[in-house]
Short mmCIF file of C-alpha atoms in Angstrom, two decimals:
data_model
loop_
_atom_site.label_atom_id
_atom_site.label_comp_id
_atom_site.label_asym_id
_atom_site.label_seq_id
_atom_site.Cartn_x
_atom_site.Cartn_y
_atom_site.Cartn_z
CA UNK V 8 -7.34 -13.98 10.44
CA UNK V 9 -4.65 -11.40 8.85
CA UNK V 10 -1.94 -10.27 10.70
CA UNK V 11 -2.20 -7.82 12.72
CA UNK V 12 0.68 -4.54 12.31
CA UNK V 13 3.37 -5.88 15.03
CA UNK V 14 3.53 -9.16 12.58
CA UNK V 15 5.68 -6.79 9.69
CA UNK V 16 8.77 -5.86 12.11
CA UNK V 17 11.06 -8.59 11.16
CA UNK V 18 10.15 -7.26 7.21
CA UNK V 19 9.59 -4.19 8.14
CA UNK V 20 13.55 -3.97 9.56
CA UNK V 21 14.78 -5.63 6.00
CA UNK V 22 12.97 -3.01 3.98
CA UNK V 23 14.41 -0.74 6.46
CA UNK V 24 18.07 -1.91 5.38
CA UNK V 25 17.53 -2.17 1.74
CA UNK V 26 15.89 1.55 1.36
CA UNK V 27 19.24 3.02 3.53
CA UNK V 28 21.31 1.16 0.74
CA UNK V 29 19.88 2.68 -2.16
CA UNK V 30 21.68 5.94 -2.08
CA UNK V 31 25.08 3.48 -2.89
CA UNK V 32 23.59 0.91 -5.03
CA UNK V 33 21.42 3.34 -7.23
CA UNK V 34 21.91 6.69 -6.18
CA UNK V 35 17.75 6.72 -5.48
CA UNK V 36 16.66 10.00 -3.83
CA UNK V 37 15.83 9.02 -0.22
CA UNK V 38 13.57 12.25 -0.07
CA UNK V 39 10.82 11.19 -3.09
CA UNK V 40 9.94 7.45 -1.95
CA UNK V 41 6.96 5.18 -3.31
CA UNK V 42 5.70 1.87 -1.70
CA UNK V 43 4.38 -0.39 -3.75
CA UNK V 44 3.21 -3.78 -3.16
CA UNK V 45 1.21 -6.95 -4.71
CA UNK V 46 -0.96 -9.19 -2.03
CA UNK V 47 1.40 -9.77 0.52
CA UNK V 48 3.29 -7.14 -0.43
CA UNK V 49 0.75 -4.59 -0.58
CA UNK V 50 0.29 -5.73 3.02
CA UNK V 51 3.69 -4.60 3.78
CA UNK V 52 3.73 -1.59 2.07
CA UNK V 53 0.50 -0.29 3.93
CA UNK V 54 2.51 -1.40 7.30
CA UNK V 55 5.54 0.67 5.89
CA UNK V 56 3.00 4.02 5.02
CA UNK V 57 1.47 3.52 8.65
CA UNK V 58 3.76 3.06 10.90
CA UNK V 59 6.52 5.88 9.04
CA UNK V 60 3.98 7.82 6.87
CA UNK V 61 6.69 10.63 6.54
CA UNK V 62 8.99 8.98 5.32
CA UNK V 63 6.92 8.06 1.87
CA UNK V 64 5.36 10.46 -0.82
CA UNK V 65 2.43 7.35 -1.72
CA UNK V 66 1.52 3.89 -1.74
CA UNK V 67 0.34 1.32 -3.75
CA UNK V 68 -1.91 -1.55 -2.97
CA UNK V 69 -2.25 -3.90 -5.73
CA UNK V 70 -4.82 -7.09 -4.80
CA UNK V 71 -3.91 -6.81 -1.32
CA UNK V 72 -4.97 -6.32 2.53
CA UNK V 73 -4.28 -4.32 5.51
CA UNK V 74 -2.87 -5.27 8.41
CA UNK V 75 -5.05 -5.07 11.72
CA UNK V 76 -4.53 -1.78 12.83
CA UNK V 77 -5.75 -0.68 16.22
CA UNK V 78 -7.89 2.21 15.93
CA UNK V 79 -6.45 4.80 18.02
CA UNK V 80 -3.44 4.79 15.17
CA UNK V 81 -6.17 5.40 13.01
CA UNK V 82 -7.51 8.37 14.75
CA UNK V 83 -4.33 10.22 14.35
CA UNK V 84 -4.82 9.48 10.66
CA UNK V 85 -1.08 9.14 9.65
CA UNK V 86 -1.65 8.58 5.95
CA UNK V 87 -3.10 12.15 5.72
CA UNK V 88 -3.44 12.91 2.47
CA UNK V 89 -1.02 10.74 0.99
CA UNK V 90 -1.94 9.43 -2.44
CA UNK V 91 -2.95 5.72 -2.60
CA UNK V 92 -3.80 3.70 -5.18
CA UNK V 93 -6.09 0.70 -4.09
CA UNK V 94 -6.75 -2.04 -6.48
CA UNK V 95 -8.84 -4.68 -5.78
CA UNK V 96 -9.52 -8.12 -8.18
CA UNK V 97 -13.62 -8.90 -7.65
CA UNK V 98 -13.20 -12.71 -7.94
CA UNK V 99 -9.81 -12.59 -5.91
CA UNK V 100 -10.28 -16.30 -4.10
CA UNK V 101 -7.08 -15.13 -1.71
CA UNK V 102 -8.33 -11.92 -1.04
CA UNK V 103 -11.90 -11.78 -0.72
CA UNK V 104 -13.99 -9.73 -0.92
CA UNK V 105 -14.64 -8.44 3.38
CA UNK V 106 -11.02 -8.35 3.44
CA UNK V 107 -10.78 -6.23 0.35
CA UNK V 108 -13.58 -3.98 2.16
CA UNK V 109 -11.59 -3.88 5.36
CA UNK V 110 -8.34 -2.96 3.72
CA UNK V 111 -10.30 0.03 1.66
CA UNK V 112 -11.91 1.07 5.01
CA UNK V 113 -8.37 1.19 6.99
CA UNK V 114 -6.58 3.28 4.36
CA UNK V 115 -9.83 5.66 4.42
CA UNK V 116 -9.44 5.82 8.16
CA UNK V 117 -5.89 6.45 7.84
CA UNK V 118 -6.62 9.34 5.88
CA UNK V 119 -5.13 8.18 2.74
CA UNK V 120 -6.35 10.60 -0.22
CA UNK V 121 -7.21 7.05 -2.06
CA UNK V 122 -8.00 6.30 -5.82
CA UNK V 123 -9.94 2.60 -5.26
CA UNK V 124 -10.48 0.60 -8.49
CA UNK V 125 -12.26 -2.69 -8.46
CA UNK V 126 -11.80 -5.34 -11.66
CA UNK V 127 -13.64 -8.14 -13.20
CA UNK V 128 -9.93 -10.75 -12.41
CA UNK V 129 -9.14 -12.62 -10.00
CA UNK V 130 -5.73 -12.74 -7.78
CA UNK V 131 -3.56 -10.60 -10.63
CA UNK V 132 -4.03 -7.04 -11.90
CA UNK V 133 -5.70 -7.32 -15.37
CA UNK V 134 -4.75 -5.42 -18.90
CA UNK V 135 -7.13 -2.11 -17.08
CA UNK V 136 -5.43 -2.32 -13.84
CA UNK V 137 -2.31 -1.93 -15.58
CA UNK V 138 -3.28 0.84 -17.50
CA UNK V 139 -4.85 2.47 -14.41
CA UNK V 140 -1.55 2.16 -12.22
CA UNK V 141 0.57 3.25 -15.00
CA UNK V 142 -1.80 6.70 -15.14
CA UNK V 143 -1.34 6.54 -11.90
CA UNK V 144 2.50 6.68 -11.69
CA UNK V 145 2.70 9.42 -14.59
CA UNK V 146 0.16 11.75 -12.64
CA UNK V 147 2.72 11.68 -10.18
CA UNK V 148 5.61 12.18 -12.20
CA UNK V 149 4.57 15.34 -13.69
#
């Protein structure tokens, strides 16, 4: 069973930290902010977007899943409108394919404007996935 959103607090609270320490470290620009995140990661990221979807200009789900989300969050559809980027591996043996279903379903839910690619790899983003998410990043840069 995946985890359900409450499970991402503890990481939740270090990604917290590490995005307040930026501004020193890098001088990053609190005000344009990306999530971005591979399987596990991608899970986080999505439990970032929901649970502070103002906070973040788009998100990134790369061979991942969704946390459980209960559906009255849904129905206030905090990703509204925010790009996402959804890619999904069609032989992924870690994330199959109902949970790759679920996690597109959430995010549409959510109200994520989403771009959902599907490729012939397994549990890694392939030579077109990588072209894809690069497009994907200089659409946004513009």
């Amino acid at each position: 069973d995946w985890p359900p959103l409450s499970r991402f607090e503890a990481a939740k609270a270090a990604v917290d930290r590490f995005i307040g320490a930026l501004p020193d470290l890098y001088d990053a620009d609190l005000d344009d902010l990306y999530l971005m995140g591979f399987s596990q990661g991608a899970g986080l990221a999505i439990a970032l977007a929901l649970q502070e979807p103002t906070r973040y200009h788009g998100l990134v789900s790369l061979v991942g899943f969704a946390p459980r989300v209960d559906d009255t969050l849904l129905a206030t559809k905090p990703l509204l409108n925010m790009p996402t980027l959804m890619s999904v591996g069609l032989t992924d043996d870690r994330i199959p394919a109902p949970i790759a279903a679920h996690c597109r379903q959430t995010l549409i839910d959510a109200g994520a404007e989403l771009t959902y690619r599907e490729y012939d790899t397994g549990h890694r983003l392939n030579r077109d996935g990588m072209h894809d998410l690069a497009a994907w990043w200089r659409d946004r840069a513009g």
